[in-house]
C-alpha cells in the first residue's frame, strides 16, 4: 500500500507511544535512565553535527505500510521531510537514519524485526544501541545493501562513534551522563 500524507487511523495505526507491529498495537514500556540518556546523547550530538540540510527527530512515527508504523528513538531526515505542524508520521523514503535504543522488553524487536522492516522499506542507515558492561552505549552500525535490501554491519562502537556515513560525525559515548 502506498502511504499518503493523510490516512485513516485504521490504515496508519495508533498515535502516541505505541507502535503498530505486524497489525497489532504494542505499547512502549517506560524508559530506563540508560535509555533516556542514550537517546538524549545521540539526539543532541546528531543535531549539533548534522549538515544544514538535515534535521533530527526524536520518537517520531514512521509509516512503513498498513500493518507497521514504528517509532524509532532517533531519526535523521532531510529538512523537506517536515510537511507541517500537524504531520504525525514520516514515510520511510524520507528517513536517512533510524536509531533504536534497545530495552529489555524491546531487544528482540530491535535486533531482528525492526532492522528487517527498515531495510525492506529502504532506510539506508540503522543503528542499534545497547548498554555496555560499563554502562556506556555500544552502537551497532548498519548500512543498507541495495542489492539485497538487507543491512550489512559496518562496525561496533564502544566509547566513541566516529563515522563518515551518513555524514561526518564524532560522538563521545562516554558522555552519556554529561549535561549541556
mmCIF file of C-alpha atoms in Angstrom:
data_model
loop_
_atom_site.group_PDB
_atom_site.id
_atom_site.type_symbol
_atom_site.label_atom_id
_atom_site.label_comp_id
_atom_site.label_asym_id
_atom_site.label_seq_id
_atom_site.Cartn_x
_atom_site.Cartn_y
_atom_site.Cartn_z
ATOM 1 C CA UNK A 1 0.000 0.000 0.000
ATOM 2 C CA UNK A 2 1.383 3.415 -0.962
ATOM 3 C CA UNK A 3 1.401 5.759 2.037
ATOM 4 C CA UNK A 4 -0.274 9.121 1.593
ATOM 5 C CA UNK A 5 0.145 12.326 3.539
ATOM 6 C CA UNK A 6 -3.269 11.785 5.108
ATOM 7 C CA UNK A 7 -4.694 8.453 6.119
ATOM 8 C CA UNK A 8 -7.399 6.996 8.282
ATOM 9 C CA UNK A 9 -6.425 5.877 11.778
ATOM 10 C CA UNK A 10 -7.160 2.242 10.933
ATOM 11 C CA UNK A 11 -4.740 2.370 7.984
ATOM 12 C CA UNK A 12 -1.939 4.355 9.619
ATOM 13 C CA UNK A 13 -2.111 2.939 13.085
ATOM 14 C CA UNK A 14 -2.134 4.482 16.516
ATOM 15 C CA UNK A 15 -0.988 7.841 17.780
ATOM 16 C CA UNK A 16 1.141 8.312 20.857
ATOM 17 C CA UNK A 17 3.700 5.973 22.344
ATOM 18 C CA UNK A 18 2.506 2.744 20.861
ATOM 19 C CA UNK A 19 3.710 1.061 17.709
ATOM 20 C CA UNK A 20 1.767 -0.833 15.092
ATOM 21 C CA UNK A 21 3.754 -4.028 14.572
ATOM 22 C CA UNK A 22 2.502 -6.663 12.158
ATOM 23 C CA UNK A 23 -1.022 -5.328 12.582
ATOM 24 C CA UNK A 24 -1.043 -5.342 16.397
ATOM 25 C CA UNK A 25 -0.680 -2.480 18.852
ATOM 26 C CA UNK A 26 2.456 -2.700 21.004
ATOM 27 C CA UNK A 27 2.725 -0.127 23.815
ATOM 28 C CA UNK A 28 6.150 1.281 24.551
ATOM 29 C CA UNK A 29 7.310 0.497 28.075
ATOM 30 C CA UNK A 30 8.513 3.184 30.456
ATOM 31 C CA UNK A 31 12.103 4.222 29.692
ATOM 32 C CA UNK A 32 15.070 3.308 31.840
ATOM 33 C CA UNK A 33 17.531 6.018 32.815
ATOM 34 C CA UNK A 34 20.065 4.475 30.390
ATOM 35 C CA UNK A 35 17.537 4.612 27.539
ATOM 36 C CA UNK A 36 16.619 8.215 28.240
ATOM 37 C CA UNK A 37 20.254 9.331 28.472
ATOM 38 C CA UNK A 38 21.368 7.379 25.377
ATOM 39 C CA UNK A 39 18.562 8.894 23.298
ATOM 40 C CA UNK A 40 19.359 12.374 24.605
ATOM 41 C CA UNK A 41 23.102 11.971 23.907
ATOM 42 C CA UNK A 42 22.514 10.852 20.336
ATOM 43 C CA UNK A 43 19.796 13.416 19.631
ATOM 44 C CA UNK A 44 21.947 16.327 20.850
ATOM 45 C CA UNK A 45 25.125 15.102 19.139
ATOM 46 C CA UNK A 46 23.358 14.475 15.841
ATOM 47 C CA UNK A 47 21.632 17.872 15.981
ATOM 48 C CA UNK A 48 24.963 19.558 16.648
ATOM 49 C CA UNK A 49 26.873 17.724 13.909
ATOM 50 C CA UNK A 50 24.289 17.221 11.151
ATOM 51 C CA UNK A 51 24.830 19.216 7.957
ATOM 52 C CA UNK A 52 22.499 22.157 7.313
ATOM 53 C CA UNK A 53 20.148 20.157 5.053
ATOM 54 C CA UNK A 54 19.317 17.567 7.723
ATOM 55 C CA UNK A 55 17.152 17.533 10.830
ATOM 56 C CA UNK A 56 16.879 15.187 13.818
ATOM 57 C CA UNK A 57 13.562 13.896 15.174
ATOM 58 C CA UNK A 58 13.062 12.088 18.475
ATOM 59 C CA UNK A 59 10.482 9.318 18.985
ATOM 60 C CA UNK A 60 8.590 10.105 15.788
ATOM 61 C CA UNK A 61 6.433 7.676 13.852
ATOM 62 C CA UNK A 62 7.451 6.118 10.518
ATOM 63 C CA UNK A 63 4.645 4.598 8.462
ATOM 64 C CA UNK A 64 6.189 1.595 6.732
ATOM 65 C CA UNK A 65 2.963 0.034 5.465
ATOM 66 C CA UNK A 66 -0.632 -0.518 6.568
ATOM 67 C CA UNK A 67 0.435 -3.111 9.196
ATOM 68 C CA UNK A 68 3.596 -1.439 10.522
ATOM 69 C CA UNK A 69 4.031 2.023 11.982
ATOM 70 C CA UNK A 70 7.198 2.117 14.067
ATOM 71 C CA UNK A 71 8.580 4.849 16.299
ATOM 72 C CA UNK A 72 12.393 4.868 16.264
ATOM 73 C CA UNK A 73 14.086 6.576 19.192
ATOM 74 C CA UNK A 74 16.027 8.974 16.933
ATOM 75 C CA UNK A 75 15.711 9.763 13.222
ATOM 76 C CA UNK A 76 17.786 11.816 10.804
ATOM 77 C CA UNK A 77 15.772 13.233 7.923
ATOM 78 C CA UNK A 78 16.147 15.878 5.213
ATOM 79 C CA UNK A 79 14.651 19.256 6.127
ATOM 80 C CA UNK A 80 11.972 18.740 3.452
ATOM 81 C CA UNK A 81 10.567 15.731 5.347
ATOM 82 C CA UNK A 82 8.660 18.112 7.624
ATOM 83 C CA UNK A 83 5.441 18.945 5.780
ATOM 84 C CA UNK A 84 3.738 20.911 8.528
ATOM 85 C CA UNK A 85 2.816 21.201 12.195
ATOM 86 C CA UNK A 86 0.033 18.588 12.092
ATOM 87 C CA UNK A 87 2.180 15.913 10.479
ATOM 88 C CA UNK A 88 2.373 12.862 12.747
ATOM 89 C CA UNK A 89 4.431 10.389 10.731
ATOM 90 C CA UNK A 90 7.153 10.134 8.119
ATOM 91 C CA UNK A 91 7.368 7.939 5.073
ATOM 92 C CA UNK A 92 10.380 5.578 5.049
ATOM 93 C CA UNK A 93 11.881 7.192 1.946
ATOM 94 C CA UNK A 94 12.258 10.409 3.984
ATOM 95 C CA UNK A 95 14.427 8.698 6.620
ATOM 96 C CA UNK A 96 18.207 8.690 6.256
ATOM 97 C CA UNK A 97 18.979 7.094 9.652
ATOM 98 C CA UNK A 98 16.839 5.227 12.173
ATOM 99 C CA UNK A 99 18.218 4.625 15.678
ATOM 100 C CA UNK A 100 16.766 2.165 18.172
ATOM 101 C CA UNK A 101 17.967 2.056 21.771
ATOM 102 C CA UNK A 102 17.267 -1.489 22.934
ATOM 103 C CA UNK A 103 15.412 -2.096 26.180
ATOM 104 C CA UNK A 104 14.795 -5.384 27.975
ATOM 105 C CA UNK A 105 11.256 -5.594 26.591
ATOM 106 C CA UNK A 106 12.171 -4.470 23.057
ATOM 107 C CA UNK A 107 15.575 -6.111 22.488
ATOM 108 C CA UNK A 108 14.265 -8.928 20.253
ATOM 109 C CA UNK A 109 12.277 -6.479 18.106
ATOM 110 C CA UNK A 110 15.191 -4.004 17.967
ATOM 111 C CA UNK A 111 17.686 -6.718 16.952
ATOM 112 C CA UNK A 112 15.582 -8.603 14.413
ATOM 113 C CA UNK A 113 12.145 -7.361 13.370
ATOM 114 C CA UNK A 114 12.747 -3.608 13.160
ATOM 115 C CA UNK A 115 16.025 -3.779 11.189
ATOM 116 C CA UNK A 116 14.412 -6.180 8.704
ATOM 117 C CA UNK A 117 11.447 -3.825 8.283
ATOM 118 C CA UNK A 118 13.582 -0.686 7.965
ATOM 119 C CA UNK A 119 15.812 -2.396 5.380
ATOM 120 C CA UNK A 120 12.872 -3.781 3.393
ATOM 121 C CA UNK A 121 11.475 -0.244 3.172
ATOM 122 C CA UNK A 122 14.772 1.278 2.005
ATOM 123 C CA UNK A 123 16.037 3.177 5.079
ATOM 124 C CA UNK A 124 19.768 3.462 4.280
ATOM 125 C CA UNK A 125 21.276 3.580 7.771
ATOM 126 C CA UNK A 126 20.315 1.841 11.005
ATOM 127 C CA UNK A 127 21.945 1.977 14.434
ATOM 128 C CA UNK A 128 21.073 -0.274 17.352
ATOM 129 C CA UNK A 129 22.256 0.961 20.727
ATOM 130 C CA UNK A 130 22.665 -1.293 23.745
ATOM 131 C CA UNK A 131 24.041 -0.770 27.221
ATOM 132 C CA UNK A 132 27.626 -1.983 27.521
ATOM 133 C CA UNK A 133 29.234 -3.545 30.569
ATOM 134 C CA UNK A 134 30.490 -0.185 31.862
ATOM 135 C CA UNK A 135 27.085 1.481 31.485
ATOM 136 C CA UNK A 136 28.145 3.279 28.290
ATOM 137 C CA UNK A 137 26.288 2.912 24.983
ATOM 138 C CA UNK A 138 27.543 0.394 22.454
ATOM 139 C CA UNK A 139 26.446 1.373 18.937
ATOM 140 C CA UNK A 140 25.963 -1.298 16.267
ATOM 141 C CA UNK A 141 26.100 0.465 12.895
ATOM 142 C CA UNK A 142 24.441 -0.970 9.773
ATOM 143 C CA UNK A 143 24.178 0.180 6.172
ATOM 144 C CA UNK A 144 21.655 -0.974 3.592
ATOM 145 C CA UNK A 145 22.878 -3.203 0.777
ATOM 146 C CA UNK A 146 20.580 -2.054 -2.039
ATOM 147 C CA UNK A 147 21.001 -5.315 -3.989
ATOM 148 C CA UNK A 148 19.684 -7.491 -1.158
ATOM 149 C CA UNK A 149 17.642 -4.832 0.706
ATOM 150 C CA UNK A 150 19.250 -6.107 3.901
ATOM 151 C CA UNK A 151 21.566 -4.415 6.381
ATOM 152 C CA UNK A 152 25.275 -5.099 6.443
ATOM 153 C CA UNK A 153 27.028 -4.440 9.773
ATOM 154 C CA UNK A 154 29.756 -1.819 9.345
ATOM 155 C CA UNK A 155 31.001 -1.547 12.916
ATOM 156 C CA UNK A 156 30.517 -1.905 16.638
ATOM 157 C CA UNK A 157 31.464 1.240 18.509
ATOM 158 C CA UNK A 158 32.465 1.452 22.188
ATOM 159 C CA UNK A 159 33.365 4.735 23.905
ATOM 160 C CA UNK A 160 33.498 6.713 20.635
ATOM 161 C CA UNK A 161 31.365 6.763 17.495
ATOM 162 C CA UNK A 162 33.318 8.257 14.615
ATOM 163 C CA UNK A 163 31.804 7.832 11.153
ATOM 164 C CA UNK A 164 31.884 9.290 7.649
ATOM 165 C CA UNK A 165 28.389 7.999 6.764
ATOM 166 C CA UNK A 166 25.582 9.083 6.755
ATOM 167 C CA UNK A 167 27.669 12.230 7.389
ATOM 168 C CA UNK A 168 30.901 13.031 9.212
ATOM 169 C CA UNK A 169 30.387 12.764 12.951
ATOM 170 C CA UNK A 170 32.301 12.110 16.134
ATOM 171 C CA UNK A 171 30.381 11.274 19.328
ATOM 172 C CA UNK A 172 31.929 10.620 22.733
ATOM 173 C CA UNK A 173 29.749 7.767 24.000
ATOM 174 C CA UNK A 174 31.211 8.103 27.498
ATOM 175 C CA UNK A 175 29.487 11.498 27.750
ATOM 176 C CA UNK A 176 26.145 9.763 28.367
ATOM 177 C CA UNK A 177 25.728 11.466 31.754
ATOM 178 C CA UNK A 178 27.041 14.860 30.627
ATOM 179 C CA UNK A 179 24.661 17.780 30.814
ATOM 180 C CA UNK A 180 24.601 20.649 28.353
#
